[in-house]
């Protein structure tokens, strides 16, 4: 199966500063691919290279099996792009801007534009220069989604959106996936990718730290567990269980940190009468920070 987006050994330097270093990624048709990292990690540089807005120092890029610089208008009509910084100005209304972009893409039903505007709660009759940052972002989301592109490339898409609109946007991403569209979504807000992503790439300082399936990441994550028993239990029995550490027993309540699968802990707990069990859901933020910490440690070892 031909990847929708592919990079191999992709690097970009600005003088002595290396913004991206030997990045190799492959994004499959129909998946939601989260691209995570703090500001300055190289996310926007990667996206601009994919879209041929800038040229690589080395390495190569493909979209739909083609070099993006050779695809022309036909290739670009297959893509919906929301940049991280969306400059909207001029006296024209939001609707006029979107209708202009619709014509450039070969035509879009007006009902599609108005339907998205209603979902996101933006008044397209107002001049774009008068819109708030959040409403400009909504117009940007509409122009990316309105022509039902095969590939959505969304750079920090929820910037400036209130929580309710953020949830509606994530629903739109899920619907795009159900429709067979592919989504590349960069973000530093980890929870939104956690709820819609299939795979997640983590970048740091222009280098790829890891690529993992979201479910696998969550299964391997650390959790805090608290179990209340009817009678006292021996902490030493639980301390030697695989994946269990930081065991603390006070009165009849056991607290511990669990790494990975809970099978051994659950089976041992079942030997006693369990009154309650609380297991914190893993968060991608902790996984993200853990991956960064491991990468930093490996960097230091390499220096030594």
Short mmCIF file of C-alpha atoms in Angstrom, two decimals:
data_model
loop_
_atom_site.label_atom_id
_atom_site.label_comp_id
_atom_site.label_asym_id
_atom_site.label_seq_id
_atom_site.Cartn_x
_atom_site.Cartn_y
_atom_site.Cartn_z
CA UNK A 1 0.00 0.00 0.00
CA UNK A 2 1.49 3.35 -1.06
CA UNK A 3 1.88 5.71 1.91
CA UNK A 4 -0.11 8.93 1.71
CA UNK A 5 2.91 10.80 3.08
CA UNK A 6 6.52 9.65 3.26
CA UNK A 7 9.80 11.19 4.38
CA UNK A 8 13.20 9.51 4.18
CA UNK A 9 16.30 11.00 5.79
CA UNK A 10 14.66 14.41 5.72
CA UNK A 11 16.83 17.25 7.05
CA UNK A 12 16.58 21.02 6.97
CA UNK A 13 19.25 23.47 8.07
CA UNK A 14 19.25 27.24 8.33
CA UNK A 15 22.91 28.10 8.37
CA UNK A 16 24.42 26.27 11.35
CA UNK A 17 21.00 25.59 12.90
CA UNK A 18 19.55 22.19 12.05
CA UNK A 19 15.75 22.49 12.29
CA UNK A 20 15.17 18.89 11.21
CA UNK A 21 17.60 15.99 11.36
CA UNK A 22 17.27 12.75 9.36
CA UNK A 23 13.50 12.33 9.75
CA UNK A 24 11.92 9.18 8.31
CA UNK A 25 8.14 8.76 8.59
CA UNK A 26 5.44 6.88 6.72
CA UNK A 27 1.73 7.74 7.07
CA UNK A 28 -0.77 5.16 5.84
CA UNK A 29 -4.09 5.83 4.07
CA UNK A 30 -7.00 6.38 6.45
CA UNK A 31 -5.04 6.87 9.66
CA UNK A 32 -4.96 9.80 12.06
CA UNK A 33 -1.29 10.48 12.69
CA UNK A 34 -0.39 12.66 15.65
CA UNK A 35 2.83 14.65 15.41
CA UNK A 36 3.83 15.80 18.88
CA UNK A 37 6.45 18.11 20.25
CA UNK A 38 6.81 21.49 21.96
CA UNK A 39 7.25 24.70 20.02
CA UNK A 40 10.52 24.61 18.10
CA UNK A 41 10.67 20.81 17.89
CA UNK A 42 10.47 20.78 14.07
CA UNK A 43 6.77 20.06 13.49
CA UNK A 44 6.00 23.06 11.29
CA UNK A 45 9.25 22.64 9.37
CA UNK A 46 8.24 19.06 8.56
CA UNK A 47 4.82 20.15 7.33
CA UNK A 48 6.25 22.93 5.16
CA UNK A 49 8.67 20.47 3.61
CA UNK A 50 5.84 18.03 2.89
CA UNK A 51 3.91 20.78 1.11
CA UNK A 52 6.97 22.04 -0.80
CA UNK A 53 6.66 25.45 0.85
CA UNK A 54 10.36 25.10 1.68
CA UNK A 55 12.98 22.76 0.23
CA UNK A 56 14.99 20.17 2.19
CA UNK A 57 18.72 20.35 2.78
CA UNK A 58 18.81 16.59 2.25
CA UNK A 59 16.46 13.61 2.10
CA UNK A 60 13.24 13.22 0.18
CA UNK A 61 9.46 13.68 0.51
CA UNK A 62 6.51 12.00 -1.19
CA UNK A 63 2.78 12.72 -1.13
CA UNK A 64 0.54 10.08 -2.71
CA UNK A 65 3.70 8.50 -4.16
CA UNK A 66 4.86 11.70 -5.89
CA UNK A 67 7.40 14.40 -5.21
CA UNK A 68 5.18 17.33 -4.07
CA UNK A 69 7.08 19.78 -6.28
CA UNK A 70 5.91 17.81 -9.34
CA UNK A 71 2.25 17.41 -8.33
CA UNK A 72 0.98 20.86 -9.26
CA UNK A 73 -2.60 21.96 -8.69
CA UNK A 74 -3.99 18.46 -9.06
CA UNK A 75 -2.00 17.21 -6.07
CA UNK A 76 -2.78 20.27 -3.95
CA UNK A 77 -6.53 19.87 -4.48
CA UNK A 78 -6.23 16.49 -2.74
CA UNK A 79 -4.93 18.20 0.40
CA UNK A 80 -6.57 20.35 3.08
CA UNK A 81 -3.98 22.45 4.93
CA UNK A 82 -4.36 24.51 8.07
CA UNK A 83 -1.14 26.41 8.88
CA UNK A 84 -0.05 27.05 12.44
CA UNK A 85 -0.14 30.80 11.82
CA UNK A 86 -3.10 31.85 9.71
CA UNK A 87 -2.88 35.47 8.52
CA UNK A 88 -6.36 36.58 7.48
CA UNK A 89 -6.82 40.19 6.47
CA UNK A 90 -8.78 42.29 3.98
CA UNK A 91 -12.24 43.77 3.75
CA UNK A 92 -13.89 40.67 2.30
CA UNK A 93 -16.17 38.54 4.44
CA UNK A 94 -15.37 35.05 5.63
CA UNK A 95 -17.86 33.65 3.14
CA UNK A 96 -16.29 35.54 0.23
CA UNK A 97 -12.86 34.21 1.15
CA UNK A 98 -14.11 30.64 1.41
CA UNK A 99 -16.01 30.87 -1.88
CA UNK A 100 -12.85 32.14 -3.59
CA UNK A 101 -10.84 29.21 -2.20
CA UNK A 102 -13.65 26.82 -3.19
CA UNK A 103 -13.44 27.97 -6.82
CA UNK A 104 -9.66 27.51 -6.78
CA UNK A 105 -10.19 23.89 -5.72
CA UNK A 106 -12.66 23.11 -8.46
CA UNK A 107 -15.85 23.97 -6.59
CA UNK A 108 -17.39 23.22 -3.21
CA UNK A 109 -21.09 23.01 -2.36
CA UNK A 110 -22.24 26.11 -0.47
CA UNK A 111 -24.14 23.82 1.88
CA UNK A 112 -20.84 22.25 2.96
CA UNK A 113 -19.39 25.67 3.82
CA UNK A 114 -22.47 26.80 5.73
CA UNK A 115 -22.78 23.45 7.51
CA UNK A 116 -19.22 23.66 8.83
CA UNK A 117 -19.71 27.30 9.85
CA UNK A 118 -22.81 26.34 11.84
CA UNK A 119 -21.01 23.48 13.56
CA UNK A 120 -18.11 25.71 14.57
CA UNK A 121 -20.29 28.72 15.44
CA UNK A 122 -18.71 31.40 13.21
CA UNK A 123 -20.51 34.23 11.42
CA UNK A 124 -19.20 34.26 7.84
CA UNK A 125 -20.92 37.58 7.05
CA UNK A 126 -18.30 39.52 8.98
CA UNK A 127 -15.10 40.87 7.34
CA UNK A 128 -12.19 38.57 8.08
CA UNK A 129 -10.05 41.41 9.45
CA UNK A 130 -12.63 42.03 12.18
CA UNK A 131 -12.71 38.41 13.40
CA UNK A 132 -11.17 37.34 16.69
CA UNK A 133 -8.24 34.92 16.69
CA UNK A 134 -10.58 32.04 17.53
CA UNK A 135 -13.01 32.87 14.73
CA UNK A 136 -10.17 33.25 12.22
CA UNK A 137 -9.05 29.79 13.26
CA UNK A 138 -12.57 28.49 12.60
CA UNK A 139 -12.48 29.95 9.08
CA UNK A 140 -9.13 28.21 8.62
CA UNK A 141 -10.59 24.89 9.71
CA UNK A 142 -13.51 25.31 7.31
CA UNK A 143 -11.22 25.96 4.33
CA UNK A 144 -9.20 22.84 5.18
CA UNK A 145 -12.22 20.53 5.53
CA UNK A 146 -14.77 21.95 3.07
CA UNK A 147 -13.63 20.11 -0.09
CA UNK A 148 -13.34 16.72 1.68
CA UNK A 149 -9.65 16.28 0.84
CA UNK A 150 -7.95 12.89 0.88
CA UNK A 151 -5.26 14.26 3.19
CA UNK A 152 -5.74 16.80 5.98
CA UNK A 153 -2.56 18.45 7.26
CA UNK A 154 -3.40 20.40 10.41
CA UNK A 155 -0.73 22.39 12.24
CA UNK A 156 -1.76 23.18 15.84
CA UNK A 157 -5.43 23.20 14.75
CA UNK A 158 -7.12 24.02 18.07
CA UNK A 159 -5.16 27.20 18.81
CA UNK A 160 -7.55 29.89 20.03
CA UNK A 161 -10.62 27.62 20.16
CA UNK A 162 -12.78 27.37 23.27
CA UNK A 163 -13.24 23.87 24.80
CA UNK A 164 -16.65 23.20 23.23
CA UNK A 165 -15.39 24.05 19.74
CA UNK A 166 -12.29 21.92 20.37
CA UNK A 167 -14.57 18.94 21.02
CA UNK A 168 -16.55 19.65 17.83
CA UNK A 169 -13.30 19.84 15.88
CA UNK A 170 -12.18 16.44 17.23
CA UNK A 171 -15.56 15.03 16.17
CA UNK A 172 -14.85 16.35 12.67
CA UNK A 173 -11.48 14.57 12.69
CA UNK A 174 -13.15 11.29 13.71
CA UNK A 175 -15.69 11.72 10.91
CA UNK A 176 -12.89 12.35 8.41
CA UNK A 177 -11.25 9.09 9.46
CA UNK A 178 -14.56 7.23 9.10
CA UNK A 179 -14.81 8.75 5.63
CA UNK A 180 -11.45 7.21 4.68
CA UNK A 181 -9.50 10.46 4.82
CA UNK A 182 -5.97 10.61 6.21
CA UNK A 183 -5.10 13.17 8.89
CA UNK A 184 -1.69 14.47 9.94
CA UNK A 185 -2.18 16.61 13.03
CA UNK A 186 0.66 18.37 14.79
CA UNK A 187 0.09 19.49 18.34
CA UNK A 188 1.60 20.16 21.73
CA UNK A 189 -1.79 19.49 23.35
CA UNK A 190 -1.46 15.79 24.00
CA UNK A 191 -4.96 14.90 25.14
CA UNK A 192 -6.56 15.85 21.81
CA UNK A 193 -4.28 13.48 19.90
CA UNK A 194 -4.86 10.79 22.51
CA UNK A 195 -8.60 10.81 21.77
CA UNK A 196 -8.43 10.70 17.95
CA UNK A 197 -4.99 9.42 16.92
CA UNK A 198 -4.04 5.96 15.63
CA UNK A 199 -0.29 6.50 15.85
CA UNK A 200 1.85 9.18 17.43
CA UNK A 201 5.31 10.46 16.51
CA UNK A 202 7.26 12.43 19.12
CA UNK A 203 9.94 14.88 17.96
CA UNK A 204 12.54 16.72 19.98
CA UNK A 205 15.03 19.24 18.70
CA UNK A 206 14.35 18.25 15.10
CA UNK A 207 14.93 14.55 15.73
CA UNK A 208 12.41 11.73 15.86
CA UNK A 209 12.21 10.32 19.39
CA UNK A 210 9.60 7.58 18.83
CA UNK A 211 6.66 6.40 16.72
CA UNK A 212 4.07 4.27 18.47
CA UNK A 213 0.49 3.08 18.27
CA UNK A 214 -1.60 5.15 20.69
CA UNK A 215 -3.18 2.07 22.32
CA UNK A 216 0.25 0.46 22.78
CA UNK A 217 1.60 3.62 24.35
CA UNK A 218 -1.28 3.75 26.80
CA UNK A 219 -0.96 0.06 27.68
CA UNK A 220 2.73 0.52 28.48
CA UNK A 221 2.20 3.69 30.47
CA UNK A 222 2.61 4.13 34.19
CA UNK A 223 -0.54 4.18 36.30
CA UNK A 224 -1.17 4.94 39.93
CA UNK A 225 -3.30 2.22 41.53
CA UNK A 226 -5.09 2.26 44.86
CA UNK A 227 -6.77 -0.89 46.24
CA UNK A 228 -8.77 -1.01 49.46
CA UNK A 229 -9.07 -4.44 51.07
CA UNK A 230 -11.32 -5.72 53.85
CA UNK A 231 -8.26 -6.91 55.83
CA UNK A 232 -4.56 -5.93 56.03
CA UNK A 233 -2.23 -7.22 53.26
CA UNK A 234 1.53 -7.83 53.19
CA UNK A 235 3.24 -5.15 51.03
CA UNK A 236 6.21 -7.46 50.42
CA UNK A 237 4.01 -9.85 48.40
CA UNK A 238 2.94 -7.05 46.06
CA UNK A 239 6.39 -5.42 45.81
CA UNK A 240 7.85 -8.42 43.94
CA UNK A 241 5.11 -8.57 41.31
CA UNK A 242 6.19 -7.74 37.73
CA UNK A 243 5.53 -4.11 36.82
CA UNK A 244 4.62 -3.12 40.38
CA UNK A 245 6.73 -0.63 42.34
CA UNK A 246 6.50 2.10 45.00
CA UNK A 247 4.19 -0.09 47.09
CA UNK A 248 2.76 1.60 50.17
CA UNK A 249 0.22 0.04 52.55
CA UNK A 250 -1.62 2.15 55.10
CA UNK A 251 -4.35 0.55 57.17
CA UNK A 252 -6.11 -1.71 54.61
CA UNK A 253 -5.30 0.43 51.54
CA UNK A 254 -2.50 -0.39 49.12
CA UNK A 255 -1.08 2.23 46.74
CA UNK A 256 1.47 1.50 44.03
CA UNK A 257 2.77 2.48 40.60
CA UNK A 258 2.02 0.04 37.79
CA UNK A 259 4.16 -0.18 34.64
CA UNK A 260 2.39 -1.96 31.79
CA UNK A 261 -0.06 -4.84 32.16
CA UNK A 262 -2.12 -5.18 35.35
CA UNK A 263 -2.57 -8.97 35.17
CA UNK A 264 -0.20 -9.98 37.99
CA UNK A 265 -1.44 -7.25 40.33
CA UNK A 266 -5.11 -8.09 39.72
CA UNK A 267 -4.58 -11.81 40.28
CA UNK A 268 -2.76 -11.24 43.57
CA UNK A 269 -5.38 -8.74 44.74
CA UNK A 270 -8.10 -11.29 43.93
CA UNK A 271 -6.66 -13.57 46.64
CA UNK A 272 -8.12 -11.07 49.11
CA UNK A 273 -11.47 -9.34 49.51
CA UNK A 274 -11.29 -6.15 47.47
CA UNK A 275 -13.60 -3.35 48.59
CA UNK A 276 -12.57 -0.84 45.93
CA UNK A 277 -10.00 -0.38 43.19
CA UNK A 278 -9.00 2.91 41.56
CA UNK A 279 -6.64 3.00 38.59
CA UNK A 280 -5.71 6.36 37.10
CA UNK A 281 -6.02 6.49 33.33
CA UNK A 282 -2.62 6.97 31.69
CA UNK A 283 -2.02 10.32 30.07
CA UNK A 284 0.00 10.92 26.92
CA UNK A 285 1.63 13.89 28.62
CA UNK A 286 3.41 11.62 31.08
CA UNK A 287 4.42 9.28 28.24
CA UNK A 288 5.65 12.26 26.26
CA UNK A 289 7.79 13.56 29.12
CA UNK A 290 9.11 10.05 29.78
CA UNK A 291 10.13 9.69 26.13
CA UNK A 292 11.86 13.06 26.23
CA UNK A 293 13.68 12.11 29.43
CA UNK A 294 14.89 8.84 27.87
CA UNK A 295 16.04 10.67 24.75
CA UNK A 296 17.95 13.22 26.84
CA UNK A 297 19.61 10.43 28.82
CA UNK A 298 20.69 8.66 25.62
CA UNK A 299 22.05 11.98 24.34
CA UNK A 300 24.13 12.43 27.48
CA UNK A 301 25.47 8.88 27.27
CA UNK A 302 26.44 9.53 23.65
CA UNK A 303 28.39 12.63 24.72
CA UNK A 304 30.26 10.64 27.35
#
